[in-house]
Amino acid sequence: MNIDIAEAPRTQDNVLSDDIENRLKEHYDSPNWRSNIAERRNQLTREGYVRVSDLLPDDLKEGMRAEAREIIDASERRIDIRVAETSNTQRKLGSVNVRDIREHGNIIPLLYDSKQLRRGLNDVAGHSVLDCDWENERMTMTRQTKPGDTHGWHWGDYQYALIYIVDHPPIECGGMLQCVPHTTWNKDQPDIFRILTENPITTYYHEGGDIYFFRTDTTLHRTYPIEEECTRIILNFTYDGPDGVEKERSHETQSAIYDW
Ligand SMILES: [Fe+2]
């Protein structure tokens, strides 16, 4: 039987998805976005990090942040573990996995799959930014609230992460991102503390609403521990790129944080 697609009823999600795609297309076509792509690409290559807080129009970003807060309130699980494959560094935080994000989210899953958003990321990366081939790692969230909460030193299993800072405390409370770009993860012998002594560490402070894109497979990174009770919430989109496609992978660190 032939189904006339034009006659098929349109769901709310279709309408929202089309709306997001149209908004983002206009956004990435705008002279504002197109004017500083080269500088961003250079910074990403140089530092393994680039801030792209204008990746989303403001109202869409606010909708995403509100949805993220609802998801974490509904689904957070606290963990306090150390991970052998990253020199026993600590993960002490609340985490949310992809199943809960898909169940409770609406805008957020559409953004992960958005062709236009990917076009914005391709602009910044200078090549195709690809789906992460492991569903569990595509979208995750963390919340840090207690003194000592940290996402300790680690690398990513995939080439890129796009991080939305949903909420961030003042700088006096800690929670900054620290990065050591152009480093290599040997899971059998991670040697993180030696790498830290041999390379400069760059520290980035963010505010709620900031967005950054970074090269997680070759950038050793952590969040500076929270100093006092406060709230730091992030949403993480993991993507791959050309350098990751041929790689063999295991997922020990992510499974320890988000698999339940
Ligand atoms: Fe990370």
Coordinates of C-alpha atoms and ligand atoms in Angstrom, one line a residue:
M1 CA 0.0 0.0 0.0
N2 CA 1.3 3.4 -0.9
I3 CA 1.1 6.0 1.9
D4 CA 0.9 9.6 0.8
I5 CA 3.4 11.2 3.1
A6 CA 1.9 14.7 2.5
E7 CA -1.3 13.4 4.0
A8 CA 0.3 11.8 7.1
P9 CA -0.7 13.7 10.3
R10 CA 2.2 15.9 11.6
T11 CA 3.2 15.3 15.2
Q12 CA 4.1 18.0 17.6
D13 CA 7.7 16.7 17.4
N14 CA 7.7 17.2 13.6
V15 CA 6.5 20.8 14.0
L16 CA 9.1 21.5 16.7
S17 CA 11.9 19.9 14.7
D18 CA 11.0 21.9 11.6
D19 CA 10.9 25.0 13.6
I20 CA 14.3 24.4 15.2
E21 CA 15.8 23.5 11.8
N22 CA 14.5 26.7 10.2
R23 CA 15.7 28.9 13.1
L24 CA 19.1 27.3 13.0
K25 CA 19.5 27.6 9.3
E26 CA 18.8 31.3 9.5
H27 CA 21.2 31.6 12.4
Y28 CA 24.1 29.8 10.6
D29 CA 23.5 31.7 7.4
S30 CA 23.8 35.1 9.2
P31 CA 26.8 37.3 8.7
N32 CA 27.4 37.3 12.5
W33 CA 27.9 33.6 12.6
R34 CA 29.9 33.4 9.4
S35 CA 32.3 36.2 10.2
N36 CA 34.5 34.5 12.8
I37 CA 34.6 30.9 11.8
A38 CA 38.3 30.8 10.8
E39 CA 39.4 32.2 14.2
R40 CA 37.3 29.6 16.0
R41 CA 38.6 26.7 13.9
N42 CA 42.2 27.9 14.7
Q43 CA 41.5 28.1 18.4
L44 CA 40.0 24.6 18.4
T45 CA 43.1 23.2 16.6
R46 CA 45.5 25.1 18.9
E47 CA 43.8 24.6 22.3
G48 CA 41.5 21.6 21.7
Y49 CA 38.8 24.0 23.0
V50 CA 36.6 26.8 21.6
R51 CA 33.7 28.7 23.2
V52 CA 30.7 28.9 20.9
S53 CA 28.0 30.4 23.2
D54 CA 26.2 31.8 20.1
L55 CA 25.7 28.3 18.7
L56 CA 22.0 28.6 19.5
P57 CA 19.7 31.6 19.4
D58 CA 19.0 32.9 22.9
D59 CA 15.4 31.8 23.2
L60 CA 16.1 28.3 22.0
K61 CA 19.0 28.1 24.4
E62 CA 16.8 29.2 27.3
G63 CA 14.2 26.5 26.3
M64 CA 17.0 23.9 26.3
R65 CA 18.3 25.0 29.7
A66 CA 14.9 24.9 31.3
E67 CA 14.3 21.4 29.9
A68 CA 17.7 20.2 31.1
R69 CA 16.9 21.4 34.7
E70 CA 13.7 19.4 34.6
I71 CA 15.5 16.3 33.4
I72 CA 18.1 16.4 36.0
D73 CA 15.6 16.9 38.8
A74 CA 13.7 13.9 37.6
S75 CA 16.5 11.5 36.9
E76 CA 19.8 12.3 38.7
R77 CA 21.9 9.5 40.3
R78 CA 24.8 10.4 42.6
I79 CA 28.1 8.6 42.1
D80 CA 31.4 8.7 43.9
I81 CA 33.9 6.5 42.2
R82 CA 37.5 6.3 41.0
V83 CA 38.4 5.1 37.5
A84 CA 41.4 2.9 37.0
E85 CA 41.8 3.7 33.3
T86 CA 42.3 7.4 34.2
S87 CA 44.9 6.9 37.0
N88 CA 42.2 6.5 39.6
T89 CA 40.9 10.0 39.2
Q90 CA 37.6 10.8 40.9
R91 CA 34.0 11.1 39.6
K92 CA 31.9 12.7 42.4
L93 CA 28.8 14.1 41.0
G94 CA 25.2 13.5 40.0
S95 CA 24.7 12.0 36.5
V96 CA 21.9 11.4 34.0
N97 CA 22.0 8.9 31.2
V98 CA 20.7 9.0 27.6
R99 CA 17.6 6.9 28.4
D100 CA 16.4 9.5 30.8
I101 CA 17.2 12.4 28.5
R102 CA 15.2 10.7 25.7
E103 CA 12.3 9.9 28.1
H104 CA 12.0 13.3 29.7
G105 CA 13.5 15.6 26.9
N106 CA 12.0 17.1 23.9
I107 CA 14.1 19.9 22.5
I108 CA 17.4 18.3 23.6
P109 CA 17.1 15.0 21.6
L110 CA 16.0 17.1 18.6
L111 CA 19.1 19.2 18.9
Y112 CA 21.4 16.2 19.0
D113 CA 20.0 15.0 15.7
S114 CA 19.6 18.5 14.2
K115 CA 21.2 18.6 10.7
Q116 CA 21.5 22.4 11.0
L117 CA 23.3 22.2 14.4
R118 CA 25.7 19.8 12.9
R119 CA 26.3 22.3 10.1
G120 CA 27.3 24.9 12.7
L121 CA 29.7 22.4 14.3
N122 CA 31.1 21.4 10.9
D123 CA 31.9 25.1 10.3
V124 CA 33.8 25.2 13.5
A125 CA 35.6 21.8 13.1
G126 CA 36.4 22.3 9.4
H127 CA 35.2 18.8 8.6
S128 CA 32.2 16.6 9.2
V129 CA 31.2 16.1 12.8
L130 CA 29.6 12.7 13.1
D131 CA 27.1 10.8 15.3
C132 CA 28.7 9.0 18.2
D133 CA 28.2 5.4 17.3
W134 CA 27.5 4.4 20.9
E135 CA 24.0 5.4 22.0
N136 CA 24.8 5.5 25.7
E137 CA 27.3 8.3 25.2
R138 CA 25.5 10.5 22.7
M139 CA 23.8 12.6 25.4
T140 CA 24.6 12.8 29.1
M141 CA 24.2 15.3 31.9
T142 CA 26.0 16.0 35.2
R143 CA 25.2 18.1 38.2
Q144 CA 27.8 19.1 40.9
T145 CA 26.4 20.6 44.1
K146 CA 28.6 19.5 47.1
P147 CA 32.1 20.6 48.2
G148 CA 34.6 18.3 46.5
D149 CA 32.3 17.4 43.6
T150 CA 34.4 16.9 40.5
H151 CA 34.6 15.2 37.1
G152 CA 38.3 14.2 37.6
W153 CA 41.0 14.1 34.9
H154 CA 40.1 12.0 31.9
W155 CA 40.0 11.9 28.1
G156 CA 36.9 11.1 25.9
D157 CA 36.4 7.9 23.8
Y158 CA 35.2 10.0 20.9
Q159 CA 36.7 13.0 19.0
Y160 CA 34.4 15.8 20.1
A161 CA 32.1 16.9 22.9
L162 CA 29.7 19.9 22.8
I163 CA 29.1 21.1 26.3
Y164 CA 26.1 23.3 27.3
I165 CA 26.6 25.0 30.6
V166 CA 23.1 25.0 32.0
D167 CA 24.0 26.6 35.3
H168 CA 27.4 27.6 36.7
P169 CA 28.4 29.0 40.1
P170 CA 30.5 32.1 40.6
I171 CA 34.3 31.6 40.0
E172 CA 35.0 31.6 43.8
C173 CA 33.1 28.3 44.0
G174 CA 35.3 26.4 41.5
G175 CA 33.9 24.2 38.8
M176 CA 36.1 25.6 36.1
L177 CA 37.2 23.4 33.1
Q178 CA 40.9 22.6 32.9
C179 CA 42.5 21.3 29.7
V180 CA 45.8 19.8 28.6
P181 CA 45.5 19.6 24.8
H182 CA 47.6 17.5 22.4
T183 CA 47.9 14.6 24.8
T184 CA 47.3 10.8 24.3
W185 CA 45.3 8.4 26.4
N186 CA 47.0 5.0 26.9
K187 CA 44.3 3.1 28.8
D188 CA 46.8 0.5 30.1
Q189 CA 49.2 3.2 31.4
P190 CA 47.4 6.5 31.6
D191 CA 50.2 8.3 33.5
I192 CA 48.0 11.3 34.0
F193 CA 50.0 12.9 36.8
R194 CA 53.2 12.7 34.8
I195 CA 51.5 14.3 31.8
L196 CA 50.3 17.1 34.1
T197 CA 53.9 17.8 35.2
E198 CA 55.1 18.0 31.5
N199 CA 52.4 20.1 29.9
P200 CA 50.8 23.5 30.6
I201 CA 47.2 23.4 31.9
T202 CA 44.7 25.9 30.7
T203 CA 41.7 26.8 32.9
Y204 CA 38.4 28.2 31.5
Y205 CA 35.7 29.8 33.5
H206 CA 32.1 29.7 32.1
E207 CA 28.8 31.2 33.0
G208 CA 25.3 29.7 32.7
G209 CA 24.3 29.8 29.0
D210 CA 27.9 29.3 27.7
I211 CA 28.5 26.6 25.2
Y212 CA 31.9 25.1 24.3
F213 CA 33.1 22.6 21.7
F214 CA 36.2 20.6 22.4
R215 CA 38.4 17.8 21.2
T216 CA 38.0 15.3 24.0
D217 CA 40.1 12.4 22.7
T218 CA 43.3 14.3 22.7
T219 CA 42.6 16.9 25.4
L220 CA 43.1 15.7 29.0
H221 CA 40.5 17.6 31.0
R222 CA 38.7 17.8 34.3
T223 CA 36.4 20.1 36.3
Y224 CA 38.1 21.9 39.2
P225 CA 36.4 20.6 42.4
I226 CA 33.5 22.6 43.8
E227 CA 34.6 24.5 46.9
E228 CA 31.2 25.0 48.6
E229 CA 27.6 24.1 48.2
C230 CA 26.5 25.6 44.8
T231 CA 25.2 24.3 41.5
R232 CA 27.0 23.4 38.3
I233 CA 24.9 21.6 35.6
I234 CA 26.1 20.6 32.2
L235 CA 24.6 18.8 29.2
N236 CA 27.1 16.9 27.1
F237 CA 26.6 15.9 23.4
T238 CA 29.3 13.5 22.2
Y239 CA 30.2 13.4 18.5
D240 CA 32.8 11.7 16.5
G241 CA 35.0 13.0 13.6
P242 CA 37.2 11.6 10.9
D243 CA 40.0 10.8 13.3
G244 CA 37.7 8.6 15.4
V245 CA 36.1 6.5 12.8
E246 CA 38.7 3.8 12.5
K247 CA 39.5 3.6 16.2
E248 CA 38.9 0.6 18.3
R249 CA 37.1 1.5 21.5
S250 CA 36.2 0.4 24.9
H251 CA 33.8 2.3 27.2
E252 CA 34.9 1.7 30.8
T253 CA 34.9 5.2 32.1
Q254 CA 31.5 6.2 30.6
S255 CA 29.9 2.9 31.6
A256 CA 31.0 3.6 35.2
I257 CA 29.2 7.0 35.3
Y258 CA 26.1 6.6 33.1
D259 CA 25.2 2.9 32.9
W260 CA 22.4 1.9 35.1
Ligands
FE1 FE 34.9 14.8 29.5

